[in-house]
């Protein structure tokens, strides 16, 4: 048996231990052959024939078994070695050593060392129960031998009971035990190395999974924001019933998809033990409202009764993990409504006082649904498991709802209790300890519940705030479009900005009632912009509520934004109900109009009907596209997927405008990416390729978008080597669009000599006026002035500067524009 075979035997995964057992058997049998053979020769030379023959018989038997075991191992029959252990132990350790005991001097001879070796060796050959049985037989045999030798001393040949004859048994026992220890030590170290490697690979795979899920969250939520947001507009504004029905299907499917995504992300966090319990002060009535707004609508669609019973004396202002308590209740409610076809669902909330600062919140949700068989109760908390009564609903969810609920409750020191009768219904209940901030009672919730349901049934006229002014900051135009349209019926005046720098300029000159601020933006991100705004202690918006807006809806995001100083947090895709709740919570009450106070549309000014346009990044109002009898001239642009671009942008008009911005900003953005890569500024590099990924996808440059996405992932992992390797190719591909799009948007090369040349004084005055309008973000007047220059020729020495000014205006790059005009 070569070293390679030995190593394979030790390292090969074998939970039964057959490999080590086979090697131990070979060691014992081989050492037995050597020791008994050598002893038999010594006994023959010394004239002790009877002892010599016993050792010789044992030598032959051990040699036979060794050859069989060795041959079996060579042929891969490791399991057969165990069969040889029975005759080896019984014949050698029991009967053979019994014979040697009397022949070789009894207790005073060397046999006791073999007895000790037998006790140590036996467990190496057998499983636990077999080993105990064999050890019991050995012990019984040796005790009988000792008792018999004591009763009949003449039965022991004392001639061999000398110190010299004890040397061989001592050497054999020591050598055998040493080899066993060496074998097990080597196997342990080898398996430990293998185990450590497997753990490292598992951890790396787990980290890759977590990273993938986080990225997937952002990548899926961003387009879902557009899909669900624009679909909401269809539901509100479409009169044709067949179109509205299609939109409802989209809404239900989109929300179901988001629910599955959220379940998978939450379950992954719980499995990785990365879920945090984050406590905040919250209003219990607000939490109940959220639950009612969602669950009552679902129950109404199935014609189910839905009721909420709340203890009137229950404290209203609490401290706890509001986000996860809401999630727990909604998960249970979703299940209750899904599995109920007749009857209804009832939510009961009560409490029990623990001490002066704490209470036990008691929640029970009862349904009259299909129920659960008693033998199936153990399966409902297993992930991806479906019990018999739920098989018809299998396609409606991920199978993770109740497992997530149970794990969240366990993190809060509680658990979910279930009482169910098959075909009659179920009750899910839990108790959570909460700190009481104020013992002010919640009061009669019945009236609040009725108002909430009426709002669900009649969105129009819910509220308006025509005198309110809100700033929305996001680097994606489509997100600004969706956000503005979601609030169209509220008549709120909306300003938009596409960067943190632009936001800071706007908050210096305009007073806003609320600011919605995106986090991840190129240049100055949302958190930096927020902190810079707060440094202006005497500014117009120092106390203005600021709401974090982001597609990275990962666990702990809420606490992070609150800790940074934001007033609240809303994730993308934006939920309309949640958005309106935030507006109602943070807008001054005197600006909110309800019922008879709401102004009809003909009383609203044009300024209030249309979002303000302070920057080029402002949302574009899309008009209905006329029928085209000819093929679009933008359909065959090299490297641009026209259909994908129009789908992403909504209309061809929006696509063309987005493509022109892409063209005009290409040089500067490519230079910035190259600069950050050269300077190893990975943070800003990653933000820029993130922006390029989105912009390229928007205009249909799908290959460029995919390459930018890959480098964004490299930036997130700080893989500098891959960034250095792949960035030149990305920039070459990106800059290649300059020549392609120049055929569409390029400047005229031939100068129209029929036009008069603008005088230096007039040009200077033009720059001065543009600078003044830019300070007030008056883009409309800037566009008019640049439009008027088309009637003049720009002097050759000023053309480059003039083109840069136009590019800055197109990209709303106010910082660079200010530098050019200074």
Coordinates of N, CA, C and O in Angstrom, one line a residue, residues 722-791:
X722 N -9.2 44.2 -11.2 CA -10.2 44.0 -12.3 C -10.7 45.4 -12.8 O -10.9 45.5 -14.0
X723 N -10.8 46.4 -11.9 CA -11.1 47.7 -12.4 C -10.1 48.2 -13.3 O -10.4 48.8 -14.4
X724 N -8.8 48.1 -13.0 CA -7.7 48.6 -13.9 C -7.7 47.8 -15.2 O -7.4 48.4 -16.2
X725 N -8.1 46.6 -15.2 CA -8.1 45.8 -16.4 C -9.2 46.1 -17.3 O -9.0 46.2 -18.5
X726 N -10.4 46.3 -16.8 CA -11.6 46.5 -17.6 C -12.0 47.9 -17.9 O -12.8 48.1 -18.9
X727 N -11.6 48.9 -17.1 CA -12.0 50.2 -17.3 C -11.6 50.8 -18.7 O -12.5 51.5 -19.3
X728 N -10.4 50.6 -19.2 CA -10.1 51.1 -20.5 C -11.0 50.7 -21.6 O -11.5 51.5 -22.5
X729 N -11.4 49.4 -21.6 CA -12.4 48.9 -22.6 C -13.8 49.6 -22.4 O -14.4 49.9 -23.4
X730 N -14.2 49.8 -21.2 CA -15.5 50.4 -20.9 C -15.4 51.9 -21.5 O -16.4 52.3 -22.1
X731 N -14.4 52.6 -21.2 CA -14.3 54.0 -21.7 C -14.2 54.1 -23.2 O -14.8 55.0 -23.8
X732 N -13.5 53.1 -23.8 CA -13.5 53.1 -25.3 C -14.9 52.9 -25.8 O -15.3 53.6 -26.8
X733 N -15.6 52.0 -25.2 CA -17.0 51.7 -25.7 C -17.9 52.9 -25.4 O -18.7 53.3 -26.3
X734 N -17.8 53.5 -24.2 CA -18.6 54.7 -23.9 C -18.3 55.9 -24.8 O -19.2 56.4 -25.4
X735 N -17.0 56.2 -25.0 CA -16.7 57.3 -25.9 C -17.0 57.0 -27.3 O -17.1 58.0 -28.1
X736 N -17.1 55.8 -27.7 CA -17.5 55.4 -29.1 C -18.8 55.9 -29.5 O -19.1 56.2 -30.7
X737 N -19.7 56.2 -28.5 CA -21.0 56.7 -28.7 C -21.0 58.2 -29.2 O -22.0 58.7 -29.7
X738 N -19.9 58.8 -28.9 CA -19.8 60.2 -29.3 C -19.9 60.4 -30.8 O -20.7 61.2 -31.3
X739 N -19.1 59.6 -31.6 CA -19.2 59.7 -33.0 C -20.5 59.2 -33.5 O -21.1 59.7 -34.5
X740 N -21.0 58.1 -32.9 CA -22.3 57.5 -33.4 C -23.4 58.6 -33.2 O -24.2 58.8 -34.1
X741 N -23.5 59.2 -32.0 CA -24.6 60.2 -31.8 C -24.4 61.5 -32.4 O -25.3 62.3 -32.5
X742 N -23.1 61.8 -32.8 CA -22.8 63.1 -33.4 C -23.6 63.2 -34.7 O -24.0 64.3 -35.2
X743 N -23.9 62.1 -35.4 CA -24.7 62.1 -36.6 C -26.1 62.5 -36.3 O -26.8 63.0 -37.2
X744 N -26.6 62.3 -35.1 CA -27.9 62.7 -34.7 C -28.0 64.1 -34.1 O -28.8 64.9 -34.4
X745 N -27.1 64.3 -33.2 CA -27.1 65.6 -32.4 C -25.9 66.5 -32.6 O -25.8 67.5 -32.0
X746 N -25.0 66.1 -33.6 CA -23.8 66.9 -33.8 C -24.1 68.3 -34.3 O -25.1 68.6 -34.8
X747 N -23.1 69.2 -34.0 CA -23.2 70.6 -34.4 C -22.9 70.7 -35.9 O -22.1 70.0 -36.5
X748 N -23.5 71.7 -36.5 CA -23.3 71.9 -37.9 C -21.9 72.4 -38.2 O -21.4 73.3 -37.5
X749 N -21.2 71.7 -39.1 CA -19.8 72.1 -39.4 C -19.7 73.4 -40.2 O -18.8 74.2 -40.1
X750 N -20.7 73.5 -41.2 CA -20.6 74.7 -42.1 C -21.2 75.9 -41.4 O -22.3 75.8 -40.8
X751 N -20.5 77.0 -41.5 CA -21.0 78.2 -40.8 C -21.9 78.9 -41.8 O -21.7 79.1 -43.0
X752 N -23.1 79.4 -41.2 CA -24.0 80.2 -42.0 C -23.6 81.6 -42.0 O -23.8 82.4 -41.1
X753 N -22.9 82.1 -43.1 CA -22.4 83.4 -43.2 C -23.5 84.5 -43.4 O -23.2 85.7 -43.3
X754 N -24.7 84.0 -43.7 CA -25.8 85.0 -43.8 C -26.2 85.6 -42.5 O -26.8 86.6 -42.4
X755 N -25.8 84.9 -41.4 CA -26.2 85.4 -40.1 C -25.2 86.4 -39.6 O -24.0 86.2 -39.8
X756 N -25.6 87.4 -38.9 CA -24.6 88.4 -38.4 C -23.9 87.8 -37.2 O -24.4 87.0 -36.4
X757 N -22.7 88.3 -37.0 CA -21.9 87.8 -35.8 C -22.2 88.6 -34.6 O -22.3 89.8 -34.7
X758 N -22.5 87.9 -33.5 CA -22.8 88.6 -32.3 C -21.6 89.4 -31.8 O -20.5 88.9 -31.9
X759 N -21.8 90.6 -31.3 CA -20.7 91.4 -30.9 C -20.2 90.9 -29.5 O -20.9 90.3 -28.7
X760 N -18.9 91.2 -29.2 CA -18.3 90.8 -27.9 C -19.1 91.4 -26.7 O -19.3 90.7 -25.7
X761 N -19.6 92.6 -26.9 CA -20.3 93.3 -25.8 C -21.7 92.5 -25.5 O -22.1 92.3 -24.4
X762 N -22.4 92.2 -26.7 CA -23.6 91.5 -26.5 C -23.4 90.1 -25.9 O -24.2 89.6 -25.1
X763 N -22.3 89.5 -26.4 CA -22.1 88.1 -25.8 C -21.7 88.2 -24.4 O -22.2 87.3 -23.6
X764 N -21.0 89.2 -24.0 CA -20.7 89.4 -22.5 C -21.9 89.6 -21.7 O -22.1 89.0 -20.6
X765 N -22.8 90.4 -22.3 CA -24.1 90.7 -21.6 C -25.0 89.4 -21.5 O -25.6 89.1 -20.5
X766 N -24.9 88.6 -22.6 CA -25.6 87.3 -22.6 C -25.1 86.4 -21.5 O -25.9 85.8 -20.8
X767 N -23.8 86.3 -21.4 CA -23.2 85.4 -20.3 C -23.6 85.9 -18.9 O -23.9 85.1 -18.0
X768 N -23.7 87.2 -18.8 CA -24.0 87.8 -17.5 C -25.5 87.5 -17.1 O -25.8 87.2 -16.0
X769 N -26.3 87.6 -18.1 CA -27.8 87.3 -17.9 C -28.0 85.8 -17.6 O -28.8 85.4 -16.7
X770 N -27.2 85.0 -18.4 CA -27.4 83.5 -18.1 C -26.9 83.2 -16.7 O -27.5 82.4 -16.0
X771 N -25.8 83.8 -16.2 CA -25.3 83.6 -14.9 C -26.4 84.0 -13.9 O -26.6 83.3 -12.9
X772 N -27.0 85.2 -14.1 CA -28.0 85.6 -13.2 C -29.2 84.7 -13.1 O -29.7 84.4 -12.0
X773 N -29.7 84.2 -14.3 CA -30.8 83.3 -14.3 C -30.5 82.0 -13.7 O -31.3 81.3 -13.0
X774 N -29.2 81.5 -13.9 CA -28.8 80.2 -13.3 C -28.8 80.3 -11.8 O -29.1 79.3 -11.1
X775 N -28.4 81.5 -11.2 CA -28.4 81.6 -9.8 C -29.8 81.4 -9.2 O -30.0 80.9 -8.1
X776 N -30.8 81.7 -10.0 CA -32.2 81.5 -9.6 C -32.9 80.2 -10.1 O -34.1 80.0 -10.0
X777 N -32.0 79.4 -10.8 CA -32.5 78.2 -11.5 C -33.7 78.5 -12.4 O -34.6 77.6 -12.5
X778 N -33.6 79.6 -13.1 CA -34.6 79.9 -14.1 C -34.2 79.4 -15.5 O -33.7 80.1 -16.3
X779 N -34.5 78.1 -15.6 CA -34.0 77.4 -16.9 C -34.8 77.8 -18.1 O -34.3 77.9 -19.2
X780 N -36.1 78.2 -17.9 CA -36.9 78.6 -19.0 C -36.3 79.8 -19.7 O -36.2 79.9 -20.9
X781 N -35.9 80.9 -18.9 CA -35.3 82.1 -19.6 C -34.0 81.8 -20.2 O -33.6 82.4 -21.2
X782 N -33.2 80.9 -19.5 CA -31.9 80.5 -20.1 C -32.1 79.9 -21.5 O -31.4 80.2 -22.4
X783 N -33.1 78.9 -21.6 CA -33.4 78.3 -22.8 C -33.8 79.3 -23.9 O -33.4 79.2 -25.1
X784 N -34.6 80.3 -23.5 CA -35.0 81.3 -24.5 C -33.8 82.1 -25.0 O -33.8 82.4 -26.2
X785 N -32.9 82.5 -24.1 CA -31.8 83.3 -24.5 C -30.9 82.5 -25.5 O -30.4 83.0 -26.5
X786 N -30.6 81.2 -25.1 CA -29.8 80.4 -26.0 C -30.5 80.2 -27.3 O -29.8 80.1 -28.4
X787 N -31.8 80.0 -27.3 CA -32.6 79.8 -28.6 C -32.4 81.1 -29.5 O -32.3 80.9 -30.7
X788 N -32.4 82.3 -28.9 CA -32.2 83.5 -29.7 C -30.8 83.6 -30.3 O -30.7 84.3 -31.4
X789 N -29.8 82.9 -29.7 CA -28.5 83.0 -30.3 C -28.4 82.3 -31.7 O -27.4 82.4 -32.4
X790 N -29.4 81.4 -32.0 CA -29.4 80.7 -33.3 C -29.5 81.7 -34.4 O -29.2 81.3 -35.6
X791 N -29.9 82.9 -34.2 CA -30.0 83.9 -35.3 C -28.6 84.6 -35.5 O -28.6 85.5 -36.3

